[in-house]
Amino acid sequence: MKAGWIKWALLGLGIGLAVWGWLGGEAGVMMRKAIYICLECMGLGA
Amino acid sequence: MKRQSRRTFIQIVAAVTQNAYIPGFLNGVIYQGKIKRLCVPGLNCYSCPGALGACPVGSLQNALGRHSTGPAYVLGTLILFGVLLGRLVCGFLCPFGLLQDLLAKVPLPKLKLPRWLDRPLRYLKYVVLILLVVLAVLMEEPTFCKYLCPAGLLEAGLPLTSLNPQLAGMRGPLFYVKLGILILIVLLSLSIFRPFCKYLCPLGAFYGLFNGVGFYRLQVEETKCVRCGRCAAACPMDVDVTKHPNSPECIRCGKCRDACPHDAISGGFRCR
């Protein structure tokens, strides 16, 4: 029973944060990072 | 279709769907369209030539401290995946989990680490999760991707340096260190079930926190359970399901449900 309200609160928090970040343009910034080949991910350049 | 065959089928469909940009594999480039704004649920490098979405771990590190809303979008998406699915993501949707599952099918003797070693090592993934956040803020670079992530090398480093001569020329000592880590994890996966998920994956650590409070739950019916212990013996993540059906270690593979002779274990989404 304890988890009953917690999951709904977390669901609301998740949706709220995701929408806030999306509207704030974070997804666009993230995409600009993600569309360049990530040299770090591949262990290159070091 | 049996439960484990169905799970493997879903894992393959998920891995293929997340990496469906075929021109990337043919030309040694990566997808640069708008779907990259979306985070995928599992560990899937966004520099994989086929990747359509963004890896949540890489995105989280890049977003930390670099935007007015902080990592709100990535964190919100991770919380959504966590509360809706928990570690069901690990069992069904993560391509690196699929790789380890396939390696575990190789008929070699299987090892179980002794409890005194296994238990402390399980906490290592939480240390990796905390370090990932702290170092990403302090060093302003994706340290997990750079120094540890085997999926990045497997899905991005190896295919892109093979297909793209310009990138091949950039291979340095770090590339070979990461290659060593990848080979080690592959070799360990032949004898130990999902060693990366058990001991190192920060995403699994994060989703595990939601197993106990999320919408997807396992339940053991006390009236049907005869305490035969078959479920615990069948669990590849070494969870005693009768005691901890929603343990942070459970990846929801369903092998306990297959092993139960009395159908005492059920799983599903519960709103209450």
XYZ file of C-alpha atoms in Angstrom:
318
model
C 0.000 0.000 0.000
C 2.915 2.294 0.867
C 4.105 2.285 -2.737
C 0.638 3.249 -3.985
C 1.022 7.029 -3.817
C 4.799 7.028 -4.302
C 4.565 5.601 -7.823
C 2.021 8.223 -8.846
C 4.169 10.974 -7.332
C 7.207 9.655 -9.210
C 5.199 9.422 -12.418
C 4.175 13.062 -12.000
C 7.753 14.073 -11.199
C 9.073 12.242 -14.252
C 6.524 13.782 -16.602
C 7.028 17.228 -15.062
C 10.810 17.142 -15.359
C 10.735 15.725 -18.886
C 8.266 18.342 -20.119
C 10.103 21.196 -18.344
C 13.417 20.114 -19.846
C 11.890 19.604 -23.292
C 10.215 23.037 -23.298
C 13.416 24.585 -21.965
C 15.249 23.350 -25.019
C 17.359 20.711 -23.296
C 16.361 18.032 -25.807
C 17.651 20.265 -28.598
C 20.967 20.800 -26.815
C 21.167 17.087 -26.139
C 20.499 16.339 -29.773
C 23.274 18.664 -30.896
C 25.611 16.604 -28.694
C 24.210 13.295 -29.868
C 24.428 14.037 -33.588
C 28.204 14.427 -33.490
C 30.225 11.266 -33.323
C 31.136 10.895 -29.653
C 34.876 10.300 -29.682
C 34.897 9.706 -25.933
C 32.354 6.879 -26.294
C 34.666 5.137 -28.734
C 37.807 5.692 -26.692
C 39.342 7.820 -29.443
C 41.488 10.924 -29.272
C 43.377 9.947 -26.120
C 5.613 -19.028 -27.725
C 7.321 -19.867 -24.432
C 8.127 -17.017 -22.057
C 11.917 -17.082 -22.563
C 11.622 -17.349 -26.361
C 9.168 -14.445 -26.279
C 11.593 -12.435 -24.171
C 14.481 -13.111 -26.564
C 12.248 -12.107 -29.480
C 11.310 -8.822 -27.756
C 14.981 -8.171 -26.915
C 15.998 -8.656 -30.554
C 13.164 -6.463 -31.844
C 14.103 -3.749 -29.311
C 17.813 -3.875 -30.231
C 17.077 -3.767 -33.972
C 14.496 -0.977 -33.617
C 16.883 1.181 -31.605
C 19.616 0.661 -34.217
C 17.629 0.692 -37.433
C 19.563 3.373 -39.362
C 20.987 1.082 -42.048
C 22.883 3.786 -44.065
C 25.018 4.377 -40.968
C 26.370 0.835 -41.107
C 26.918 1.029 -44.859
C 28.683 4.407 -44.936
C 30.361 4.679 -41.523
C 28.290 7.686 -40.437
C 25.706 8.241 -37.683
C 22.050 9.244 -37.783
C 21.583 12.982 -37.265
C 17.802 13.392 -37.465
C 15.272 14.655 -34.959
C 14.513 11.291 -33.342
C 17.901 11.681 -31.608
C 16.096 14.041 -29.216
C 14.464 11.002 -27.644
C 16.248 8.953 -25.015
C 16.125 5.201 -25.434
C 15.532 3.175 -22.257
C 18.623 0.939 -22.316
C 22.377 1.244 -22.731
C 22.658 1.965 -26.447
C 25.449 4.286 -27.601
C 24.215 7.290 -29.606
C 27.314 7.054 -31.749
C 26.388 3.589 -32.955
C 26.021 3.975 -36.755
C 22.486 2.599 -36.511
C 21.325 4.431 -33.364
C 18.106 6.382 -33.838
C 17.808 7.655 -30.262
C 20.108 8.936 -27.540
C 21.715 6.877 -24.791
C 20.312 8.102 -21.449
C 23.647 7.674 -19.650
C 25.609 9.684 -22.207
C 22.848 12.287 -22.396
C 22.690 12.637 -18.613
C 26.416 13.292 -18.419
C 26.307 15.804 -21.250
C 23.297 17.621 -19.794
C 24.662 17.871 -16.244
C 25.586 21.448 -15.488
C 25.402 22.569 -19.095
C 21.834 23.824 -19.483
C 19.488 26.224 -17.683
C 17.095 23.399 -16.784
C 19.979 21.082 -15.799
C 19.448 17.483 -16.849
C 15.659 17.790 -16.277
C 14.600 16.199 -19.556
C 16.961 13.215 -19.316
C 16.339 12.731 -15.596
C 12.569 12.997 -16.114
C 12.714 10.423 -18.898
C 14.806 8.087 -16.732
C 12.340 8.442 -13.838
C 9.467 7.681 -16.236
C 11.149 4.531 -17.541
C 12.065 3.624 -13.959
C 8.623 4.019 -12.418
C 6.782 2.436 -15.355
C 9.126 -0.476 -16.058
C 11.954 -0.602 -13.494
C 14.510 -3.249 -14.427
C 12.103 -4.750 -16.930
C 14.147 -2.474 -19.208
C 17.263 -4.561 -18.419
C 15.495 -7.848 -19.046
C 13.656 -6.889 -22.228
C 14.862 -3.671 -23.851
C 18.614 -3.239 -23.315
C 20.779 -4.304 -26.290
C 23.839 -4.820 -24.079
C 21.742 -7.060 -21.838
C 20.758 -9.081 -24.899
C 24.422 -9.540 -25.826
C 25.214 -10.880 -22.360
C 22.154 -13.167 -22.449
C 23.311 -14.627 -25.763
C 26.842 -15.149 -24.408
C 25.361 -16.915 -21.371
C 23.769 -19.460 -23.735
C 27.233 -20.709 -24.805
C 27.536 -24.155 -23.203
C 30.403 -23.557 -20.813
C 30.565 -24.230 -17.062
C 28.740 -21.464 -15.178
C 30.210 -19.802 -12.117
C 28.481 -18.295 -9.136
C 30.681 -15.968 -7.157
C 30.822 -16.751 -3.437
C 28.444 -14.605 -1.405
C 31.255 -12.768 0.410
C 32.503 -11.491 -2.945
C 29.201 -11.189 -4.810
C 27.376 -9.028 -2.247
C 29.941 -6.191 -1.999
C 30.455 -6.222 -5.777
C 26.715 -5.653 -6.298
C 27.144 -2.224 -4.673
C 29.827 -1.285 -7.195
C 27.196 -0.219 -9.724
C 25.851 2.351 -7.258
C 29.380 3.691 -6.813
C 29.654 3.922 -10.624
C 26.291 5.747 -10.732
C 27.375 8.308 -8.122
C 30.826 8.756 -9.681
C 29.226 9.193 -13.109
C 27.208 12.160 -11.844
C 29.980 13.710 -9.735
C 32.701 13.364 -12.366
C 30.451 14.555 -15.189
C 29.880 17.792 -13.247
C 33.487 18.223 -12.102
C 35.244 17.241 -15.334
C 32.572 18.423 -17.783
C 32.952 15.345 -19.928
C 31.186 11.987 -20.174
C 33.641 10.089 -17.980
C 31.613 6.852 -17.889
C 31.447 6.756 -21.696
C 35.098 7.669 -22.012
C 36.699 5.281 -19.523
C 34.297 2.408 -18.847
C 31.315 1.935 -21.143
C 31.817 -1.284 -23.144
C 28.673 -0.618 -25.225
C 30.249 2.537 -26.665
C 33.234 0.635 -27.958
C 31.211 -2.320 -29.210
C 28.422 -0.364 -30.896
C 30.317 2.759 -31.979
C 34.094 2.403 -31.677
C 34.542 -0.907 -33.444
C 32.106 -0.399 -36.355
C 32.994 3.242 -37.004
C 36.758 2.794 -36.888
C 36.381 -0.199 -39.209
C 34.231 1.720 -41.698
C 35.794 5.179 -41.436
C 39.578 5.428 -42.096
C 39.740 8.954 -40.653
C 38.452 7.679 -37.320
C 40.640 4.572 -37.491
C 43.676 6.871 -37.427
C 42.566 8.257 -34.068
C 42.907 4.971 -32.197
C 45.113 5.550 -29.165
C 45.943 3.838 -25.857
C 42.470 4.543 -24.423
C 40.851 2.681 -27.309
C 42.836 -0.426 -26.448
C 42.154 -0.068 -22.715
C 38.420 0.025 -23.492
C 38.850 -2.901 -25.853
C 40.419 -4.814 -22.957
C 37.421 -3.959 -20.744
C 35.021 -5.122 -23.447
C 36.897 -8.397 -24.000
C 36.977 -8.997 -20.230
C 33.217 -8.470 -19.943
C 32.556 -10.717 -22.941
C 34.723 -13.481 -21.464
C 33.136 -13.130 -18.030
C 29.664 -13.241 -19.605
C 30.419 -16.747 -20.874
C 30.642 -18.045 -17.300
C 28.864 -15.479 -15.114
C 25.314 -14.366 -15.941
C 25.260 -10.675 -16.943
C 28.371 -9.528 -15.033
C 28.111 -5.977 -16.353
C 24.451 -5.663 -15.261
C 25.141 -7.215 -11.864
C 28.214 -5.250 -10.920
C 28.852 -2.197 -13.086
C 25.855 -0.804 -14.952
C 24.763 2.609 -13.573
C 21.522 2.407 -15.542
C 20.623 -0.909 -13.911
C 21.472 0.614 -10.527
C 19.135 3.541 -11.217
C 16.239 1.431 -12.512
C 16.696 -1.026 -9.629
C 15.777 1.756 -7.205
C 12.293 1.751 -8.764
C 11.646 -2.017 -8.636
C 10.149 -1.726 -5.173
C 7.883 1.247 -5.882
C 7.103 1.128 -9.623
C 4.041 0.038 -11.559
C 5.449 -3.333 -12.665
C 5.487 -5.758 -9.750
C 6.088 -9.422 -9.064
C 3.854 -11.048 -6.484
C 4.130 -14.381 -4.691
C 0.869 -15.940 -3.599
C 1.513 -17.295 -0.124
C -1.365 -19.783 -0.367
C 0.150 -21.447 -3.461
C 3.859 -21.273 -2.511
C 5.216 -24.460 -0.944
C 8.724 -23.020 -0.332
C 10.361 -25.585 -2.626
C 13.096 -23.095 -3.530
C 12.994 -23.792 -7.272
C 12.429 -20.119 -8.101
C 15.513 -18.999 -6.178
C 17.585 -21.768 -7.768
C 16.417 -20.749 -11.255
C 17.077 -17.030 -10.804
C 20.155 -16.025 -12.821
C 20.449 -12.804 -10.805
C 20.485 -14.816 -7.538
C 17.342 -13.274 -6.076
C 15.244 -15.215 -3.565
C 11.906 -14.295 -5.108
C 9.778 -15.556 -2.214
C 11.560 -13.168 0.158
C 12.239 -10.231 -2.180
C 9.954 -10.365 -5.241
C 10.773 -6.754 -6.095
C 14.478 -6.778 -5.305
C 16.568 -4.089 -7.058
C 18.556 -6.955 -8.605
C 15.551 -8.548 -10.367
C 15.607 -7.939 -14.132
C 12.085 -9.401 -14.563
C 13.293 -12.197 -16.861
C 10.521 -14.504 -15.619
C 12.694 -17.586 -15.095
C 11.321 -17.872 -11.548
C 7.790 -17.989 -12.958
C 8.816 -20.738 -15.396
C 10.398 -22.735 -12.576
C 7.461 -22.515 -10.160
C 5.449 -25.775 -10.264
C 2.417 -24.138 -8.610
C 2.104 -20.875 -10.553
C 2.583 -19.005 -7.311
C 4.494 -16.117 -8.909
C 2.708 -13.552 -11.020
C 3.917 -10.346 -12.611
C 2.186 -7.363 -14.103
C 1.381 -3.689 -13.976
C -0.491 -2.644 -10.875
C -1.976 0.790 -10.362
C -2.534 0.429 -6.620
